[in-house]
């Protein structure tokens, strides 16, 4: 019956169009089938859900339409438009009380997704429409809906007045029903009228205390209504206070009105202002408004829930917000972690926490780190549920099974990289050792960790030894250190130092000497292996250099052969200067087709750059000084050193020392400089201790003098792998801007792009002298802001320059062959030039053409480069 009713609404065409209607219906059914098939493959396609709902509504299939709407609502929060469309369809079909109760359920679900003044107004009007013979009960139900609407949206500066006015009109209508039809008025009726008037006046007072747009008209209406209350000074006072507040926030409201769909930065400025005012209810309402326009911003949700947890600390408010947050941004592991901790904080059941964890695991995070962080949060919850002073066997067994499940999940999904440092297994081992007093189980777990590719890592052995020292015994500690010395290859010095410190604290003199003897024996073997590795690497590097030299020589030979010019080949192979002098002493003429000699070109002698003897001596002397300054590789110093690159040229040793002041004491800083004493942008930092290098590496990409610095291990140059410090793939949250005016500063770039979202980093590329190169990189906190910035700023004119803005997508760097030092012709094509700037030739084109023809003729006669004697014989023969 219901299906037929909807179908009739969409089939009121004339009889002449039956054939056309059949074709449209057939095409519509085909479209529905395609959309359903797409959703079966991937049910998380939001736009496909919307398209399918529209198609089903057009087809009039009510049952399918309801199922599809329910399915979409279970996966996504619905927008105001989708909810109103759904609810109005059901309202048109609701007749019985049961059907109307179902509409009320839909309203209750709708108002939980987002703040919507329109939805609350529709809900209130529907409640008024349901008023019947129940009398006072129906009135109370309507008032309850209005009060909830006022709490939710009554502080909305631009739309809240609609709710207040609807509430007042509802109460005025009730007042009209209380007015007597004749002059006979009972005392009971007068009391009812008085109570109703007071209720309306109270609504006026409450509204006038809230800064809302067009509140002046509300105050005028209040003065016109009632003759006593308008003289109440309290009403005037609260109105003036609210009106003054409205003037303060009007610029923010205007900025929101002018802003494009992504208004995150505008809202954030507005919220910061309200936080200074210190009104929690207004801040909460403002966050709700921001969420409506930025529902996919996980950062905005995180800020919202953090504010609620710090300021309100009310479970009935915080938990629903978390639930909405993870539905809008299921990819944010931070929101899921916060949700789990909030459930624990407010004493929700273990089954609820488990349910939320399983839902989060099914959300499909993009990396193993996110899955691992979620598992650790759930394991923390289970561990805190155990009361170790009571019977806890069942809960402990659940915790152990969860440890195994988490480890297996990460290994199956991501391999050994799923939990590369075995944080979950280390956590498990600590639980067994500390709480369960089960060192055998802890040692078993640590043996599994070491056999998962960590046997040669000193840091893992140190973690194991710390656990053994804390909860084991000295015997196992000594065995562990002995195994570690035999197995560790990356940092055995740290193991040796830890072993000796242990014996110094716990052992006897004999035990300390035994440990020292074993350490010396092992370090001797390790040093021999390191020396062999250095020699082998040096041999391989030398062989590689010889191979490259031979390749360059062969390339030069082939190129010189193709050109047919001995002088070019002599320059490219860098022959001795005596040969060059001999060449210039012998005139080298070319001939035209008739055999006449063509004079040498002007400046042709300059085509080959001949350095002066003084310059050669200076170059040789500088090379000798560089060789003298060469520092021999010391592997022991490298173990406690780090390498810094991408330094600003203005950074000196004191700034670097201050940079690492939080890590440890710096022993030496070797800032690499050029022959003029200027910094080259990289340096070596040596610490006094071995075990602080890892802490120093954690400062990678921190900034010194406003520039990110790359901190890496200090390695032998032959072992060092070259890698580009920035990403080579598409960076959706980073923009590449070119065409900037050279006078633009970093602050100018920030000012131009900060209005589209929160900036993470802005980098203006400059020359060594600090002058801009005309392009920059701008990185936002989220991809949405970057996309909007591209749309709004690409082609924008900045200080008379039209800039080009695009998503950063660096091209893949390919290995390029080293260019040989082969002379290239200048722009005119007449003279041969070296590695200098391209210049125009002043030689007439006729001579250029003649010379080119003569050279071509000579090339046809001989495929190989000729010597001077061959060239002389050729001329004499002609």
Tab-separated table of N, CA, C and O in Angstrom, residues 121-168:
chain	number	residue	atom	x	y	z
A	121	UNK	N	14.051	22.459	14.588
A	121	UNK	CA	12.807	23.179	14.312
A	121	UNK	C	11.756	22.247	13.714
A	121	UNK	O	10.576	22.291	14.094
A	122	UNK	N	12.171	21.366	12.815
A	122	UNK	CA	11.250	20.392	12.228
A	122	UNK	C	10.735	19.427	13.306
A	122	UNK	O	9.554	19.049	13.309
A	123	UNK	N	11.637	19.037	14.200
A	123	UNK	CA	11.261	18.137	15.287
A	123	UNK	C	10.206	18.792	16.193
A	123	UNK	O	9.204	18.161	16.570
A	124	UNK	N	10.414	20.053	16.537
A	124	UNK	CA	9.466	20.757	17.394
A	124	UNK	C	8.109	20.921	16.708
A	124	UNK	O	7.050	20.720	17.327
A	125	UNK	N	8.124	21.254	15.441
A	125	UNK	CA	6.860	21.413	14.716
A	125	UNK	C	6.119	20.089	14.599
A	125	UNK	O	4.885	20.033	14.677
A	126	UNK	N	6.875	18.999	14.406
A	126	UNK	CA	6.231	17.687	14.351
A	126	UNK	C	5.603	17.337	15.702
A	126	UNK	O	4.508	16.766	15.763
A	127	UNK	N	6.302	17.687	16.788
A	127	UNK	CA	5.754	17.428	18.118
A	127	UNK	C	4.481	18.227	18.358
A	127	UNK	O	3.513	17.732	18.964
A	128	UNK	N	4.444	19.485	17.881
A	128	UNK	CA	3.230	20.291	18.017
A	128	UNK	C	2.098	19.674	17.217
A	128	UNK	O	0.942	19.625	17.660
A	129	UNK	N	2.420	19.145	16.035
A	129	UNK	CA	1.400	18.523	15.196
A	129	UNK	C	0.797	17.272	15.817
A	129	UNK	O	-0.318	16.871	15.457
A	130	UNK	N	1.534	16.623	16.737
A	130	UNK	CA	1.037	15.406	17.372
A	130	UNK	C	0.157	15.696	18.579
A	130	UNK	O	-0.379	14.774	19.198
A	131	UNK	N	0.054	16.968	18.968
A	131	UNK	CA	-0.760	17.295	20.133
A	131	UNK	C	-2.215	16.919	19.879
A	131	UNK	O	-2.792	17.248	18.841
A	132	UNK	N	-2.795	16.201	20.829
A	132	UNK	CA	-4.180	15.756	20.678
A	132	UNK	C	-4.953	15.925	21.952
A	132	UNK	O	-4.894	16.959	22.620
A	133	UNK	N	-5.614	14.863	22.300
A	133	UNK	CA	-6.500	14.915	23.458
A	133	UNK	C	-5.764	14.749	24.780
A	133	UNK	O	-6.368	14.879	25.841
A	134	UNK	N	-4.448	14.442	24.706
A	134	UNK	CA	-3.711	14.219	25.953
A	134	UNK	C	-3.573	15.492	26.776
A	134	UNK	O	-3.304	15.443	27.968
A	135	UNK	N	-3.702	16.627	26.121
A	135	UNK	CA	-3.680	17.889	26.835
A	135	UNK	C	-2.327	18.233	27.401
A	135	UNK	O	-1.356	18.446	26.660
A	136	UNK	N	-2.229	18.303	28.718
A	136	UNK	CA	-1.013	18.758	29.385
A	136	UNK	C	0.181	17.880	29.079
A	136	UNK	O	1.315	18.374	28.982
A	137	UNK	N	-0.010	16.597	28.875
A	137	UNK	CA	1.116	15.706	28.558
A	137	UNK	C	1.740	16.065	27.211
A	137	UNK	O	2.965	16.092	27.056
A	138	UNK	N	0.898	16.348	26.236
A	138	UNK	CA	1.414	16.734	24.918
A	138	UNK	C	2.157	18.063	24.999
A	138	UNK	O	3.189	18.263	24.345
A	139	UNK	N	1.629	19.002	25.785
A	139	UNK	CA	2.293	20.300	25.938
A	139	UNK	C	3.663	20.121	26.591
A	139	UNK	O	4.664	20.715	26.164
A	140	UNK	N	3.730	19.286	27.602
A	140	UNK	CA	5.008	19.039	28.272
A	140	UNK	C	6.013	18.398	27.317
A	140	UNK	O	7.209	18.720	27.348
A	141	UNK	N	5.517	17.486	26.480
A	141	UNK	CA	6.416	16.840	25.520
A	141	UNK	C	6.958	17.862	24.519
A	141	UNK	O	8.156	17.843	24.188
A	142	UNK	N	6.136	18.776	24.062
A	142	UNK	CA	6.600	19.810	23.126
A	142	UNK	C	7.604	20.739	23.802
A	142	UNK	O	8.615	21.122	23.200
A	143	UNK	N	7.308	21.119	25.065
A	143	UNK	CA	8.242	21.988	25.776
A	143	UNK	C	9.596	21.305	25.977
A	143	UNK	O	10.652	21.942	25.903
A	144	UNK	N	9.567	20.017	26.227
A	144	UNK	CA	10.820	19.280	26.399
A	144	UNK	C	11.648	19.322	25.117
A	144	UNK	O	12.871	19.531	25.158
A	145	UNK	N	10.988	19.152	23.978
A	145	UNK	CA	11.704	19.218	22.703
A	145	UNK	C	12.266	20.611	22.483
A	145	UNK	O	13.425	20.782	22.053
A	146	UNK	N	11.489	21.645	22.767
A	146	UNK	CA	11.968	23.013	22.583
A	146	UNK	C	13.159	23.311	23.502
A	146	UNK	O	14.136	23.944	23.081
A	147	UNK	N	13.069	22.868	24.750
A	147	UNK	CA	14.179	23.109	25.669
A	147	UNK	C	15.459	22.422	25.197
A	147	UNK	O	16.553	22.998	25.272
A	148	UNK	N	15.363	21.202	24.710
A	148	UNK	CA	16.531	20.508	24.176
A	148	UNK	C	17.074	21.226	22.946
A	148	UNK	O	18.296	21.311	22.739
A	149	UNK	N	16.158	21.745	22.122
A	149	UNK	CA	16.590	22.493	20.935
A	149	UNK	C	17.327	23.763	21.323
A	149	UNK	O	18.347	24.127	20.716
A	150	UNK	N	16.829	24.445	22.366
A	150	UNK	CA	17.484	25.670	22.824
A	150	UNK	C	18.874	25.366	23.368
A	150	UNK	O	19.853	26.092	23.109
A	151	UNK	N	19.012	24.276	24.124
A	151	UNK	CA	20.322	23.892	24.658
A	151	UNK	C	21.295	23.576	23.543
A	151	UNK	O	22.478	23.947	23.590
A	152	UNK	N	20.801	22.895	22.493
A	152	UNK	CA	21.683	22.482	21.398
A	152	UNK	C	22.031	23.642	20.470
A	152	UNK	O	23.200	23.819	20.100
A	153	UNK	N	21.049	24.436	20.060
A	153	UNK	CA	21.292	25.466	19.046
A	153	UNK	C	20.892	26.861	19.423
A	153	UNK	O	20.969	27.775	18.591
A	154	UNK	N	20.470	27.064	20.664
A	154	UNK	CA	20.024	28.405	21.046
A	154	UNK	C	21.132	29.422	21.093
A	154	UNK	O	20.872	30.630	21.026
A	155	UNK	N	22.395	28.973	21.191
A	155	UNK	CA	23.531	29.901	21.207
A	155	UNK	C	24.103	30.146	19.816
A	155	UNK	O	25.082	30.886	19.687
A	156	UNK	N	23.530	29.525	18.811
A	156	UNK	CA	23.986	29.720	17.430
A	156	UNK	C	23.708	31.173	17.037
A	156	UNK	O	22.558	31.584	16.924
A	157	UNK	N	24.759	31.946	16.831
A	157	UNK	CA	24.607	33.398	16.668
A	157	UNK	C	23.747	33.742	15.466
A	157	UNK	O	22.897	34.638	15.541
A	158	UNK	N	23.933	33.053	14.367
A	158	UNK	CA	23.232	33.435	13.138
A	158	UNK	C	21.886	32.741	12.963
A	158	UNK	O	21.021	33.258	12.253
A	159	UNK	N	21.672	31.578	13.605
A	159	UNK	CA	20.427	30.827	13.389
A	159	UNK	C	19.632	30.582	14.665
A	159	UNK	O	18.478	30.144	14.598
A	160	UNK	N	20.218	30.809	15.818
A	160	UNK	CA	19.561	30.453	17.069
A	160	UNK	C	18.275	31.195	17.327
A	160	UNK	O	17.362	30.675	17.988
A	161	UNK	N	18.144	32.426	16.816
A	161	UNK	CA	16.937	33.217	17.090
A	161	UNK	C	15.685	32.547	16.535
A	161	UNK	O	14.584	32.760	17.068
A	162	UNK	N	15.818	31.713	15.510
A	162	UNK	CA	14.658	31.026	14.935
A	162	UNK	C	14.038	30.096	15.967
A	162	UNK	O	12.805	30.006	16.096
A	163	UNK	N	14.887	29.373	16.711
A	163	UNK	CA	14.378	28.460	17.735
A	163	UNK	C	13.692	29.219	18.858
A	163	UNK	O	12.617	28.816	19.344
A	164	UNK	N	14.292	30.335	19.305
A	164	UNK	CA	13.690	31.120	20.379
A	164	UNK	C	12.315	31.670	19.948
A	164	UNK	O	11.355	31.634	20.727
A	165	UNK	N	12.240	32.176	18.737
A	165	UNK	CA	10.967	32.744	18.262
A	165	UNK	C	9.895	31.669	18.148
A	165	UNK	O	8.726	31.888	18.494
A	166	UNK	N	10.270	30.473	17.670
A	166	UNK	CA	9.297	29.382	17.572
A	166	UNK	C	8.801	28.974	18.961
A	166	UNK	O	7.602	28.691	19.158
A	167	UNK	N	9.713	28.952	19.931
A	167	UNK	CA	9.331	28.604	21.308
A	167	UNK	C	8.355	29.636	21.867
A	167	UNK	O	7.333	29.292	22.498
A	168	UNK	N	8.653	30.917	21.634
A	168	UNK	CA	7.767	31.963	22.143
A	168	UNK	C	6.380	31.889	21.492
A	168	UNK	O	5.361	32.034	22.157
